[in-house]
Structure formats: structure tokens, C-alpha cells
Amino acid sequence: MHHPPAIADALSEVGPRLKRLRNERNVTLAELSEATGISKSTLSRLESGQRRPSLELLLPISHAHQVPLDELVGAPEVGDPRVRLTPRRVNGNTVLPLTRQPGPIQTYKMVLPAARRVPDLCTHEGYEWLYVLSGRLRLVLADHDLVLGPGEVAEFDTRLPHWFGTTGEGPVEVLSLFGRQGERIHVRAKPSPRQTQPS
């Protein structure tokens, strides 16, 4: 099929744009393949320009990267900087995914209703980091029963019996970072210069 020059140029840029977007997010072809259901070889040929981009390929990639389709194909910007995130209801909680790409660590904002106050401990693979934004969070972890307030943080191996909810006084807003394979949260900070002591 013959395309006008402008369309042909836009199509030729799709592959490099897909590869750049994937690399910026530190996502491997294998991870993207798992997230989209598209084979690694197809994704590789799409990025190299050997495979023509189509909606049936671009839509799953757009969903996996959590970017609009027009960002993949290089459509002109319309000047709207807002990011539209869709909250979900999970077991009575309001959960808002904040991570915009597949990967080992996923981030969520959660609003736990006051009614979530009866512990129901569970275990599963992973590692979780919680930061309380507002309210009072009750965390039951193995033999520990803790209450955390705004600005307090907890991190734990989810293979330990655990549950978190409210104290019953009101809802709680929490940021959650969760690593499915047990990845711990690593914080890297530049060390301050060592001060030399006068002799």
C-alpha cells in the first residue's frame, strides 16, 4: 500500500518510538511480551521496522505502557497535560494504580474504608512497602499488631502472615509499593561529602 509522504514518515517512526519508550521504562522484550500476549519476535520486528504497525499490535502495547495510542504513533499533542488514572474497587477498597509500565515493582494509592477493621491474615509471595498519607492504619504482621499514623512507613515480606486495614475510626489513605517476586525497595541517595577534621 502506498502512503502519502507524511503518513509514511509517521509509520517509519513508530518502531524507534516503541523501542525508545520500552527502554525508558527499563522493560525487556520478554516482560512486554508477557504483558501484551504478543510474541518477542513480533515485538522485535515491530521495533526494527520489519513489521508494519497495526491497531491489534499497538493497542495492547499502549495498554501495557499506560500511554495514549497517539503517543505511540506520534500524533500531534493537543495541549492537555492531565494523566487520567482509573480507580478500581478491590475487596471494598478503592485502588488507584500509579505505575504506568509493567515491571517488578508496582505502585498503588489505596483508600481503605473505616469498615475494613477485622483482621483476616494472608500470605503470598512478594514484598510490600506502605506509606500512610492520612488516617490511622492498623497493621497486623505475624505476632505484631501496630498502628501507624500519617507519614509513617512499614515494609515487610508478604510471606509472613499479614493484614492491614483501619482502626475503625475512619478511612485510611495509603501508598503501596509491591514487588511480586519479593523485590525489596532500594533507596539510593548520593552520600554527603566527608568532612575533613582539622588535625
PDB file of C-alpha atoms in Angstrom:
ATOM      1  CA  MET A   1       0.000   0.000   0.000  1.00  0.00           C
ATOM      2  CA  HIS A   2       1.320   3.415  -0.996  1.00  0.00           C
ATOM      3  CA  HIS A   3       1.031   6.130   1.671  1.00  0.00           C
ATOM      4  CA  PRO A   4       1.452   9.904   1.319  1.00  0.00           C
ATOM      5  CA  PRO A   5       4.915  11.042   2.487  1.00  0.00           C
ATOM      6  CA  ALA A   6       3.653  12.438   5.825  1.00  0.00           C
ATOM      7  CA  ILE A   7       1.932   9.161   6.730  1.00  0.00           C
ATOM      8  CA  ALA A   8       4.880   7.076   5.540  1.00  0.00           C
ATOM      9  CA  ASP A   9       7.232   9.173   7.696  1.00  0.00           C
ATOM     10  CA  ALA A  10       4.959   8.770  10.740  1.00  0.00           C
ATOM     11  CA  LEU A  11       4.788   4.986  10.229  1.00  0.00           C
ATOM     12  CA  SER A  12       8.567   4.742   9.890  1.00  0.00           C
ATOM     13  CA  GLU A  13       8.961   6.454  13.283  1.00  0.00           C
ATOM     14  CA  VAL A  14       6.643   4.063  15.157  1.00  0.00           C
ATOM     15  CA  GLY A  15       9.254   1.311  15.602  1.00  0.00           C
ATOM     16  CA  PRO A  16      12.030   3.537  17.023  1.00  0.00           C
ATOM     17  CA  ARG A  17       9.452   5.244  19.249  1.00  0.00           C
ATOM     18  CA  LEU A  18       8.274   1.896  20.643  1.00  0.00           C
ATOM     19  CA  LYS A  19      11.848   0.823  21.361  1.00  0.00           C
ATOM     20  CA  ARG A  20      12.717   4.153  22.996  1.00  0.00           C
ATOM     21  CA  LEU A  21       9.579   4.028  25.154  1.00  0.00           C
ATOM     22  CA  ARG A  22      10.322   0.458  26.261  1.00  0.00           C
ATOM     23  CA  ASN A  23      13.966   1.287  27.080  1.00  0.00           C
ATOM     24  CA  GLU A  24      12.983   4.403  29.028  1.00  0.00           C
ATOM     25  CA  ARG A  25      10.799   2.190  31.203  1.00  0.00           C
ATOM     26  CA  ASN A  26      13.517  -0.466  31.618  1.00  0.00           C
ATOM     27  CA  VAL A  27      11.170  -3.148  30.284  1.00  0.00           C
ATOM     28  CA  THR A  28      12.573  -6.168  28.470  1.00  0.00           C
ATOM     29  CA  LEU A  29      11.025  -7.667  25.348  1.00  0.00           C
ATOM     30  CA  ALA A  30      10.156 -10.725  27.446  1.00  0.00           C
ATOM     31  CA  GLU A  31       8.312  -8.604  30.040  1.00  0.00           C
ATOM     32  CA  LEU A  32       6.437  -6.694  27.352  1.00  0.00           C
ATOM     33  CA  SER A  33       5.582  -9.947  25.590  1.00  0.00           C
ATOM     34  CA  GLU A  34       4.140 -11.335  28.822  1.00  0.00           C
ATOM     35  CA  ALA A  35       2.134  -8.156  29.439  1.00  0.00           C
ATOM     36  CA  THR A  36       0.708  -7.916  25.901  1.00  0.00           C
ATOM     37  CA  GLY A  37       0.472 -11.516  24.692  1.00  0.00           C
ATOM     38  CA  ILE A  38       2.499 -10.523  21.600  1.00  0.00           C
ATOM     39  CA  SER A  39       5.495 -12.734  20.815  1.00  0.00           C
ATOM     40  CA  LYS A  40       9.012 -11.394  21.424  1.00  0.00           C
ATOM     41  CA  SER A  41       9.893 -11.888  17.745  1.00  0.00           C
ATOM     42  CA  THR A  42       6.888  -9.833  16.621  1.00  0.00           C
ATOM     43  CA  LEU A  43       7.729  -7.059  19.090  1.00  0.00           C
ATOM     44  CA  SER A  44      11.350  -7.080  17.916  1.00  0.00           C
ATOM     45  CA  ARG A  45      10.344  -6.850  14.240  1.00  0.00           C
ATOM     46  CA  LEU A  46       7.865  -4.095  15.073  1.00  0.00           C
ATOM     47  CA  GLU A  47      10.586  -2.057  16.802  1.00  0.00           C
ATOM     48  CA  SER A  48      13.068  -2.595  13.952  1.00  0.00           C
ATOM     49  CA  GLY A  49      10.515  -1.572  11.317  1.00  0.00           C
ATOM     50  CA  GLN A  50      10.327  -5.042   9.758  1.00  0.00           C
ATOM     51  CA  ARG A  51       6.708  -5.439  10.889  1.00  0.00           C
ATOM     52  CA  ARG A  52       4.004  -2.944   9.900  1.00  0.00           C
ATOM     53  CA  PRO A  53       2.295  -1.405  12.965  1.00  0.00           C
ATOM     54  CA  SER A  54      -1.419  -2.194  13.293  1.00  0.00           C
ATOM     55  CA  LEU A  55      -4.106  -1.428  15.848  1.00  0.00           C
ATOM     56  CA  GLU A  56      -4.193  -5.037  17.049  1.00  0.00           C
ATOM     57  CA  LEU A  57      -0.484  -4.724  17.933  1.00  0.00           C
ATOM     58  CA  LEU A  58      -0.402  -1.126  19.145  1.00  0.00           C
ATOM     59  CA  LEU A  59      -3.449  -1.272  21.426  1.00  0.00           C
ATOM     60  CA  PRO A  60      -2.027  -3.947  23.785  1.00  0.00           C
ATOM     61  CA  ILE A  61       1.347  -2.133  23.839  1.00  0.00           C
ATOM     62  CA  SER A  62      -0.405   1.166  24.604  1.00  0.00           C
ATOM     63  CA  HIS A  63      -2.294  -0.522  27.446  1.00  0.00           C
ATOM     64  CA  ALA A  64       0.854  -2.199  28.837  1.00  0.00           C
ATOM     65  CA  HIS A  65       2.815   1.072  28.877  1.00  0.00           C
ATOM     66  CA  GLN A  66      -0.256   3.020  30.093  1.00  0.00           C
ATOM     67  CA  VAL A  67       0.207   5.687  27.412  1.00  0.00           C
ATOM     68  CA  PRO A  68      -2.301   7.013  24.893  1.00  0.00           C
ATOM     69  CA  LEU A  69      -2.266   5.383  21.468  1.00  0.00           C
ATOM     70  CA  ASP A  70      -1.458   8.716  19.813  1.00  0.00           C
ATOM     71  CA  GLU A  71       1.802   8.827  21.786  1.00  0.00           C
ATOM     72  CA  LEU A  72       2.873   5.596  20.094  1.00  0.00           C
ATOM     73  CA  VAL A  73       2.107   6.817  16.598  1.00  0.00           C
ATOM     74  CA  GLY A  74       3.361  10.363  17.067  1.00  0.00           C
ATOM     75  CA  ALA A  75       0.048  12.199  16.756  1.00  0.00           C
ATOM     76  CA  PRO A  76       0.342  15.943  17.448  1.00  0.00           C
ATOM     77  CA  GLU A  77      -0.134  16.954  21.064  1.00  0.00           C
ATOM     78  CA  VAL A  78      -3.412  18.617  21.981  1.00  0.00           C
ATOM     79  CA  GLY A  79      -2.034  20.548  24.954  1.00  0.00           C
ATOM     80  CA  ASP A  80      -3.760  18.547  27.713  1.00  0.00           C
ATOM     81  CA  PRO A  81      -1.165  17.610  30.377  1.00  0.00           C
ATOM     82  CA  ARG A  82      -3.568  15.636  32.566  1.00  0.00           C
ATOM     83  CA  VAL A  83      -2.943  11.963  33.244  1.00  0.00           C
ATOM     84  CA  ARG A  84      -6.232  10.107  33.515  1.00  0.00           C
ATOM     85  CA  LEU A  85      -5.974   7.288  36.032  1.00  0.00           C
ATOM     86  CA  THR A  86      -8.913   4.968  36.632  1.00  0.00           C
ATOM     87  CA  PRO A  87      -9.557   3.808  40.208  1.00  0.00           C
ATOM     88  CA  ARG A  88     -10.785   0.260  40.809  1.00  0.00           C
ATOM     89  CA  ARG A  89     -12.786  -1.311  43.612  1.00  0.00           C
ATOM     90  CA  VAL A  90     -10.951  -4.312  45.089  1.00  0.00           C
ATOM     91  CA  ASN A  91     -12.488  -6.118  48.072  1.00  0.00           C
ATOM     92  CA  GLY A  92     -14.271  -2.935  49.121  1.00  0.00           C
ATOM     93  CA  ASN A  93     -11.126  -0.789  48.832  1.00  0.00           C
ATOM     94  CA  THR A  94     -10.547   1.945  46.265  1.00  0.00           C
ATOM     95  CA  VAL A  95      -7.299   1.177  44.435  1.00  0.00           C
ATOM     96  CA  LEU A  96      -5.619   3.596  42.022  1.00  0.00           C
ATOM     97  CA  PRO A  97      -2.667   2.102  40.067  1.00  0.00           C
ATOM     98  CA  LEU A  98       0.121   4.709  39.796  1.00  0.00           C
ATOM     99  CA  THR A  99       2.729   2.667  37.918  1.00  0.00           C
ATOM    100  CA  ARG A 100       2.479   3.309  34.177  1.00  0.00           C
ATOM    101  CA  GLN A 101       4.556   0.399  32.905  1.00  0.00           C
ATOM    102  CA  PRO A 102       4.956  -3.319  33.525  1.00  0.00           C
ATOM    103  CA  GLY A 103       7.817  -4.242  35.793  1.00  0.00           C
ATOM    104  CA  PRO A 104       8.819  -5.913  39.037  1.00  0.00           C
ATOM    105  CA  ILE A 105       7.653  -3.067  41.316  1.00  0.00           C
ATOM    106  CA  GLN A 106       4.073  -1.763  41.123  1.00  0.00           C
ATOM    107  CA  THR A 107       2.761   1.307  42.968  1.00  0.00           C
ATOM    108  CA  TYR A 108      -0.794   1.965  44.144  1.00  0.00           C
ATOM    109  CA  LYS A 109      -2.727   4.540  46.110  1.00  0.00           C
ATOM    110  CA  MET A 110      -5.357   2.853  48.249  1.00  0.00           C
ATOM    111  CA  VAL A 111      -8.285   4.220  50.236  1.00  0.00           C
ATOM    112  CA  LEU A 112      -9.383   1.748  52.904  1.00  0.00           C
ATOM    113  CA  PRO A 113     -12.911   2.291  54.278  1.00  0.00           C
ATOM    114  CA  ALA A 114     -13.477   2.508  58.036  1.00  0.00           C
ATOM    115  CA  ALA A 115     -15.381  -0.784  57.837  1.00  0.00           C
ATOM    116  CA  ARG A 116     -12.134  -2.617  56.969  1.00  0.00           C
ATOM    117  CA  ARG A 117     -11.199  -3.265  60.596  1.00  0.00           C
ATOM    118  CA  VAL A 118     -11.480  -7.029  61.157  1.00  0.00           C
ATOM    119  CA  PRO A 119      -8.111  -8.743  60.599  1.00  0.00           C
ATOM    120  CA  ASP A 120      -8.052 -11.559  58.046  1.00  0.00           C
ATOM    121  CA  LEU A 121      -4.410 -12.571  57.743  1.00  0.00           C
ATOM    122  CA  CYS A 122      -2.987 -13.930  54.485  1.00  0.00           C
ATOM    123  CA  THR A 123       0.369 -14.889  52.972  1.00  0.00           C
ATOM    124  CA  HIS A 124       1.708 -14.717  49.414  1.00  0.00           C
ATOM    125  CA  GLU A 125       4.922 -14.169  47.503  1.00  0.00           C
ATOM    126  CA  GLY A 126       6.214 -10.610  47.443  1.00  0.00           C
ATOM    127  CA  TYR A 127       7.490  -7.666  49.441  1.00  0.00           C
ATOM    128  CA  GLU A 128       5.411  -4.624  50.374  1.00  0.00           C
ATOM    129  CA  TRP A 129       6.190  -1.064  51.427  1.00  0.00           C
ATOM    130  CA  LEU A 130       3.388   1.079  52.903  1.00  0.00           C
ATOM    131  CA  TYR A 131       3.307   4.844  53.488  1.00  0.00           C
ATOM    132  CA  VAL A 132       0.335   6.324  55.377  1.00  0.00           C
ATOM    133  CA  LEU A 133      -0.985   9.508  53.763  1.00  0.00           C
ATOM    134  CA  SER A 134      -3.931  10.114  56.109  1.00  0.00           C
ATOM    135  CA  GLY A 135      -5.875   8.331  58.816  1.00  0.00           C
ATOM    136  CA  ARG A 136      -4.658   5.582  61.162  1.00  0.00           C
ATOM    137  CA  LEU A 137      -3.553   2.304  59.618  1.00  0.00           C
ATOM    138  CA  ARG A 138      -3.654  -0.920  61.612  1.00  0.00           C
ATOM    139  CA  LEU A 139      -1.061  -3.458  60.503  1.00  0.00           C
ATOM    140  CA  VAL A 140      -1.090  -7.000  61.827  1.00  0.00           C
ATOM    141  CA  LEU A 141       2.146  -8.760  60.899  1.00  0.00           C
ATOM    142  CA  ALA A 142       2.781 -12.211  62.362  1.00  0.00           C
ATOM    143  CA  ASP A 143       2.853 -11.587  66.153  1.00  0.00           C
ATOM    144  CA  HIS A 144       2.897  -7.786  65.847  1.00  0.00           C
ATOM    145  CA  ASP A 145      -0.181  -5.537  65.989  1.00  0.00           C
ATOM    146  CA  LEU A 146       0.774  -1.966  65.035  1.00  0.00           C
ATOM    147  CA  VAL A 147      -0.997   1.343  64.423  1.00  0.00           C
ATOM    148  CA  LEU A 148       0.649   3.805  62.006  1.00  0.00           C
ATOM    149  CA  GLY A 149      -0.234   7.461  61.524  1.00  0.00           C
ATOM    150  CA  PRO A 150       0.311   9.886  58.624  1.00  0.00           C
ATOM    151  CA  GLY A 151       3.937   9.949  57.443  1.00  0.00           C
ATOM    152  CA  GLU A 152       4.809   6.577  58.966  1.00  0.00           C
ATOM    153  CA  VAL A 153       6.170   3.723  56.877  1.00  0.00           C
ATOM    154  CA  ALA A 154       6.185  -0.065  57.145  1.00  0.00           C
ATOM    155  CA  GLU A 155       7.868  -2.651  54.934  1.00  0.00           C
ATOM    156  CA  PHE A 156       7.573  -6.415  55.172  1.00  0.00           C
ATOM    157  CA  ASP A 157       7.916  -9.758  53.453  1.00  0.00           C
ATOM    158  CA  THR A 158       4.394 -10.800  52.409  1.00  0.00           C
ATOM    159  CA  ARG A 159       5.240 -14.451  53.032  1.00  0.00           C
ATOM    160  CA  LEU A 160       4.661 -13.553  56.706  1.00  0.00           C
ATOM    161  CA  PRO A 161       1.004 -13.703  57.812  1.00  0.00           C
ATOM    162  CA  HIS A 162      -0.270 -10.139  57.464  1.00  0.00           C
ATOM    163  CA  TRP A 163      -3.286  -7.861  57.195  1.00  0.00           C
ATOM    164  CA  PHE A 164      -3.748  -4.124  57.124  1.00  0.00           C
ATOM    165  CA  GLY A 165      -6.843  -2.003  57.500  1.00  0.00           C
ATOM    166  CA  THR A 166      -8.253   0.720  59.710  1.00  0.00           C
ATOM    167  CA  THR A 167      -8.721   1.151  63.432  1.00  0.00           C
ATOM    168  CA  GLY A 168     -12.433   1.699  62.765  1.00  0.00           C
ATOM    169  CA  GLU A 169     -12.155   5.447  63.418  1.00  0.00           C
ATOM    170  CA  GLY A 170     -12.279   6.441  59.748  1.00  0.00           C
ATOM    171  CA  PRO A 171     -10.855   5.719  56.290  1.00  0.00           C
ATOM    172  CA  VAL A 172      -7.126   5.474  55.624  1.00  0.00           C
ATOM    173  CA  GLU A 173      -5.186   6.635  52.547  1.00  0.00           C
ATOM    174  CA  VAL A 174      -2.056   4.598  51.829  1.00  0.00           C
ATOM    175  CA  LEU A 175       0.675   4.473  49.181  1.00  0.00           C
ATOM    176  CA  SER A 176       1.737   0.894  48.462  1.00  0.00           C
ATOM    177  CA  LEU A 177       4.825  -0.315  46.579  1.00  0.00           C
ATOM    178  CA  PHE A 178       4.609  -4.019  45.906  1.00  0.00           C
ATOM    179  CA  GLY A 179       7.184  -6.377  44.418  1.00  0.00           C
ATOM    180  CA  ARG A 180       5.577  -9.638  43.314  1.00  0.00           C
ATOM    181  CA  GLN A 181       8.807 -11.634  43.301  1.00  0.00           C
ATOM    182  CA  GLY A 182       9.961 -10.405  46.684  1.00  0.00           C
ATOM    183  CA  GLU A 183      11.995  -7.426  45.444  1.00  0.00           C
ATOM    184  CA  ARG A 184      12.815  -5.094  48.303  1.00  0.00           C
ATOM    185  CA  ILE A 185      12.553  -1.349  47.845  1.00  0.00           C
ATOM    186  CA  HIS A 186      16.023   0.075  47.293  1.00  0.00           C
ATOM    187  CA  VAL A 187      16.595   3.757  48.026  1.00  0.00           C
ATOM    188  CA  ARG A 188      19.749   5.220  46.570  1.00  0.00           C
ATOM    189  CA  ALA A 189      20.916   8.609  47.796  1.00  0.00           C
ATOM    190  CA  LYS A 190      24.096  10.436  46.978  1.00  0.00           C
ATOM    191  CA  PRO A 191      26.299  10.409  50.090  1.00  0.00           C
ATOM    192  CA  SER A 192      27.248  13.758  51.508  1.00  0.00           C
ATOM    193  CA  PRO A 193      30.923  14.692  51.096  1.00  0.00           C
ATOM    194  CA  ARG A 194      33.052  13.575  54.010  1.00  0.00           C
ATOM    195  CA  GLN A 195      34.199  16.493  56.027  1.00  0.00           C
ATOM    196  CA  THR A 196      37.875  16.519  56.883  1.00  0.00           C
ATOM    197  CA  GLN A 197      38.659  17.022  60.521  1.00  0.00           C
ATOM    198  CA  PRO A 198      41.344  19.572  61.408  1.00  0.00           C
ATOM    199  CA  SER A 199      44.471  17.900  62.811  1.00  0.00           C
TER     200      SER A 199
END
